[in-house]
Structures are given as structure tokens and as C-alpha cells.
Amino acid sequence: MISKLIKFEILGDERGSLIALEENYNAPFEIKRVYYIFDTKEGVERGFHAHKNLKQLCIAVKGSCTFVLDNGKKREEIKLINPTQGLFIEGLIWREMKDFSIDCVLVVLASEHYDENDYIRDYDKFLKEINSVSIW
Ligand code: T46
């Protein structure tokens, strides 16, 4: 399995539910950045890149969306459908996102500040990078 789903403990009572995310606990890294994707237009696909050095935890806190993860050998689809689980992505993984519901709010916790140099946005370059890493 390429995908690593983390199930969060729900701290609920008669008033409703609450989930707490803590670095180096249920978010397995130091959190340096949080961003969220919302108002995604119908039919839009996002992502289409890999990261050289970034850990991320992606949570559909509202609505749903589908991630396609690709490690250069196989592809997997993971649908995020509720706020009780997070998709943890680390290492050289090509990611695409699609099938955003109109109401989807995708929150992403990231281990590094934003750095465009960390992105590999060309699939052939991604495959070359994967092959050069796997030699060692
Ligand atoms: C990822 C997937 C899951 C910033 O200026 N700061 C930021 O922290 C981010 C994430 C983006 N940006 C800028 C860069 C682009 O001009 O916002 C614009 C949209 O970013 P991008 O096209 O990379 O968005 P997605 O949805 O394709 O990918 C994002 C993250 O960038 C990426 O790290 O893994 O979500």
C-alpha cells in the first residue's frame, strides 16, 4: 500500500464531536504550515506533482475528494470522505486530486514552509528521480 491512512480519535460528547491534531503524535511530524483548499470548481483536478522533501497530512474536514498516489511502480486511489481520518504522504510520491465535492474543504498540514523548489511538476522527471534514488 502506498497510502497511509491515520484514524483520529473522536473526542465527542452530547454536544458533538471534536478532533485534536498534535505534532509528532497523530500528525507524525513537526507542523510548519497549514493550508486548505476549498471552493474547488466542478470537474477540476489538482496536484500533478511530487515533493522531494515534504511530509503532509491531508484531511477532508468537510465534503469529499479523491487522491491518486503513484510511487512510480503503481497507482492507488484513496477517497477521503470524512474528518475522522487523514492521508499521510511522505517520500517521493506523485499525487493528483480529483472528484472534489462542491462543499469539500481539504485541510493539509505540512512539515515544511512553502518552497517551489521542493516540487517536481514533470512526471518524467519524477520517474527519473525515483530511479536515481532507488539505485542507492
Ligand atoms: C500538495 C497538494 C495536496 C503557496 O503560495 N503556498 C502554499 O503553501 C501552497 C500549498 C501553494 N501556494 C501557491 C502555489 C500556487 O501558485 O498556491 C498556488 C496553488 O498551488 P498548487 O498549484 O501547488 O496547488 P495544488 O492543489 O495542485 O497542490 C497542493 C500543494 O501545493 C501540494 O503541496 O501536495 O495540494
Tab-separated table of C-alpha atoms and ligand atoms in Angstrom:
chain	number	residue	atom	x	y	z
A	1	MET	CA	0.000	0.000	0.000
A	2	ILE	CA	1.308	3.453	-0.899
A	3	SER	CA	-1.378	5.213	1.117
A	4	LYS	CA	-1.170	5.595	4.863
A	5	LEU	CA	-4.459	6.491	6.484
A	6	ILE	CA	-4.377	7.737	10.056
A	7	LYS	CA	-7.576	7.298	12.035
A	8	PHE	CA	-8.138	10.084	14.571
A	9	GLU	CA	-9.666	9.662	17.991
A	10	ILE	CA	-13.008	11.474	18.214
A	11	LEU	CA	-13.372	13.422	21.428
A	12	GLY	CA	-17.137	13.578	21.432
A	13	ASP	CA	-19.823	14.197	23.966
A	14	GLU	CA	-23.521	15.063	23.865
A	15	ARG	CA	-22.651	18.426	22.239
A	16	GLY	CA	-20.994	16.856	19.209
A	17	SER	CA	-17.526	15.839	18.051
A	18	LEU	CA	-14.030	17.266	18.318
A	19	ILE	CA	-10.726	16.056	16.869
A	20	ALA	CA	-7.358	17.409	18.022
A	21	LEU	CA	-4.245	17.119	15.854
A	22	GLU	CA	-0.881	17.307	17.596
A	23	GLU	CA	2.557	17.326	16.024
A	24	ASN	CA	4.642	14.188	16.494
A	25	TYR	CA	1.543	12.415	17.777
A	26	ASN	CA	-1.386	11.844	15.401
A	27	ALA	CA	0.304	14.247	12.958
A	28	PRO	CA	3.623	12.377	12.659
A	29	PHE	CA	5.957	15.335	12.047
A	30	GLU	CA	6.667	18.910	13.136
A	31	ILE	CA	3.932	21.112	11.640
A	32	LYS	CA	5.350	24.200	9.896
A	33	ARG	CA	2.453	25.091	7.603
A	34	VAL	CA	-1.282	24.616	7.290
A	35	TYR	CA	-3.256	25.330	4.130
A	36	TYR	CA	-6.716	24.486	2.936
A	37	ILE	CA	-8.321	24.002	-0.444
A	38	PHE	CA	-11.987	24.919	-0.812
A	39	ASP	CA	-14.493	26.193	-3.393
A	40	THR	CA	-12.979	23.810	-5.942
A	41	LYS	CA	-14.901	24.072	-9.183
A	42	GLU	CA	-16.708	21.084	-10.653
A	43	GLY	CA	-14.513	18.689	-12.628
A	44	VAL	CA	-11.254	20.337	-11.509
A	45	GLU	CA	-8.195	18.133	-10.955
A	46	ARG	CA	-5.278	19.433	-8.876
A	47	GLY	CA	-1.846	18.281	-7.781
A	48	PHE	CA	0.072	16.553	-10.600
A	49	HIS	CA	3.373	16.822	-8.782
A	50	ALA	CA	5.628	15.117	-6.247
A	51	HIS	CA	7.679	16.597	-3.416
A	52	LYS	CA	11.363	15.925	-2.787
A	53	ASN	CA	11.237	16.504	0.947
A	54	LEU	CA	7.840	17.085	2.472
A	55	LYS	CA	5.514	15.257	4.792
A	56	GLN	CA	1.850	16.085	4.625
A	57	LEU	CA	-1.343	15.059	6.368
A	58	CYS	CA	-4.470	15.693	4.289
A	59	ILE	CA	-7.924	15.778	5.866
A	60	ALA	CA	-11.282	16.358	4.174
A	61	VAL	CA	-12.822	18.208	7.124
A	62	LYS	CA	-15.969	18.732	5.033
A	63	GLY	CA	-17.174	17.011	1.872
A	64	SER	CA	-15.001	14.581	-0.038
A	65	CYS	CA	-12.284	14.261	-2.657
A	66	THR	CA	-10.120	11.543	-4.177
A	67	PHE	CA	-6.328	11.335	-4.120
A	68	VAL	CA	-4.386	9.350	-6.701
A	69	LEU	CA	-0.969	8.349	-5.330
A	70	ASP	CA	1.740	6.987	-7.596
A	71	ASN	CA	5.151	5.687	-6.448
A	72	GLY	CA	6.453	5.155	-9.983
A	73	LYS	CA	5.538	1.467	-9.921
A	74	LYS	CA	1.865	1.509	-9.029
A	75	ARG	CA	-1.027	3.894	-8.575
A	76	GLU	CA	-3.651	3.888	-5.840
A	77	GLU	CA	-6.879	5.833	-5.379
A	78	ILE	CA	-7.988	6.912	-1.906
A	79	LYS	CA	-11.263	8.678	-1.309
A	80	LEU	CA	-11.314	10.991	1.707
A	81	ILE	CA	-14.887	11.112	2.903
A	82	ASN	CA	-14.875	12.316	6.495
A	83	PRO	CA	-12.871	14.347	9.024
A	84	THR	CA	-12.021	11.361	11.207
A	85	GLN	CA	-9.120	10.207	9.047
A	86	GLY	CA	-6.077	11.781	7.451
A	87	LEU	CA	-3.997	10.717	4.476
A	88	PHE	CA	-0.306	10.842	5.392
A	89	ILE	CA	2.009	11.333	2.409
A	90	GLU	CA	5.799	11.202	2.706
A	91	GLY	CA	8.645	10.446	0.341
A	92	LEU	CA	8.684	10.659	-3.429
A	93	ILE	CA	5.021	10.167	-4.296
A	94	TRP	CA	3.281	11.665	-7.319
A	95	ARG	CA	-0.155	12.945	-6.263
A	96	GLU	CA	-3.250	14.002	-8.124
A	97	MET	CA	-6.570	15.108	-6.600
A	98	LYS	CA	-9.972	14.890	-8.225
A	99	ASP	CA	-13.721	14.423	-7.641
A	100	PHE	CA	-13.955	17.304	-5.180
A	101	SER	CA	-17.482	17.645	-3.846
A	102	ILE	CA	-18.822	21.209	-4.102
A	103	ASP	CA	-18.604	21.591	-0.310
A	104	CYS	CA	-15.149	19.993	0.077
A	105	VAL	CA	-12.731	21.670	2.486
A	106	LEU	CA	-9.389	19.873	2.332
A	107	VAL	CA	-7.030	20.835	5.157
A	108	VAL	CA	-3.351	19.975	4.734
A	109	LEU	CA	-0.727	20.029	7.493
A	110	ALA	CA	2.811	20.238	6.114
A	111	SER	CA	6.236	19.609	7.603
A	112	GLU	CA	7.978	22.463	5.733
A	113	HIS	CA	7.345	26.047	4.706
A	114	TYR	CA	6.246	26.582	1.110
A	115	ASP	CA	9.147	26.079	-1.317
A	116	GLU	CA	8.531	25.823	-5.055
A	117	ASN	CA	11.999	24.194	-5.408
A	118	ASP	CA	10.691	21.182	-3.498
A	119	TYR	CA	8.125	20.433	-6.239
A	120	ILE	CA	8.643	18.048	-9.141
A	121	ARG	CA	5.906	19.053	-11.562
A	122	ASP	CA	7.003	16.940	-14.541
A	123	TYR	CA	6.063	13.239	-14.457
A	124	ASP	CA	9.122	12.087	-16.460
A	125	LYS	CA	11.444	13.992	-14.098
A	126	PHE	CA	9.615	12.311	-11.186
A	127	LEU	CA	10.298	8.866	-12.684
A	128	LYS	CA	13.980	9.762	-13.228
A	129	GLU	CA	14.241	10.965	-9.613
A	130	ILE	CA	12.608	7.738	-8.357
A	131	ASN	CA	15.035	5.606	-10.363
A	132	SER	CA	18.098	7.575	-9.238
A	133	VAL	CA	17.027	7.252	-5.586
A	134	SER	CA	16.282	3.514	-5.805
A	135	ILE	CA	19.846	2.759	-7.133
A	136	TRP	CA	21.102	3.672	-3.671
B	1	T46	C1	0.117	19.204	-2.445
B	1	T46	C2	-1.344	19.136	-2.716
B	1	T46	C3	-2.041	18.134	-1.844
B	1	T46	C4	1.574	28.907	-1.911
B	1	T46	O1	1.943	30.057	-2.190
B	1	T46	N1	1.783	28.401	-0.663
B	1	T46	C5	1.403	27.154	-0.291
B	1	T46	O2	1.613	26.757	0.864
B	1	T46	C6	0.756	26.308	-1.270
B	1	T46	C7	0.322	24.890	-0.925
B	1	T46	C8	0.547	26.822	-2.525
B	1	T46	N2	0.962	28.101	-2.834
B	1	T46	C9	0.680	28.646	-4.180
B	1	T46	C10	1.441	27.965	-5.317
B	1	T46	C11	0.471	28.093	-6.468
B	1	T46	O3	0.637	29.343	-7.104
B	1	T46	O4	-0.707	28.426	-4.443
B	1	T46	C12	-0.908	28.097	-5.800
B	1	T46	C13	-1.628	26.758	-5.918
B	1	T46	O5	-0.728	25.706	-5.518
B	1	T46	P1	-0.651	24.310	-6.278
B	1	T46	O6	-0.967	24.501	-7.714
B	1	T46	O7	0.636	23.644	-5.937
B	1	T46	O8	-1.885	23.544	-5.582
B	1	T46	P2	-2.311	22.021	-5.694
B	1	T46	O9	-3.690	21.932	-5.173
B	1	T46	O10	-2.040	21.472	-7.046
B	1	T46	O11	-1.323	21.243	-4.669
B	1	T46	C14	-1.394	21.494	-3.294
B	1	T46	C15	0.007	21.710	-2.701
B	1	T46	O12	0.709	22.745	-3.428
B	1	T46	C16	0.840	20.453	-2.759
B	1	T46	O13	1.979	20.598	-1.938
B	1	T46	O14	0.723	18.197	-2.100
B	1	T46	O15	-2.018	20.400	-2.628
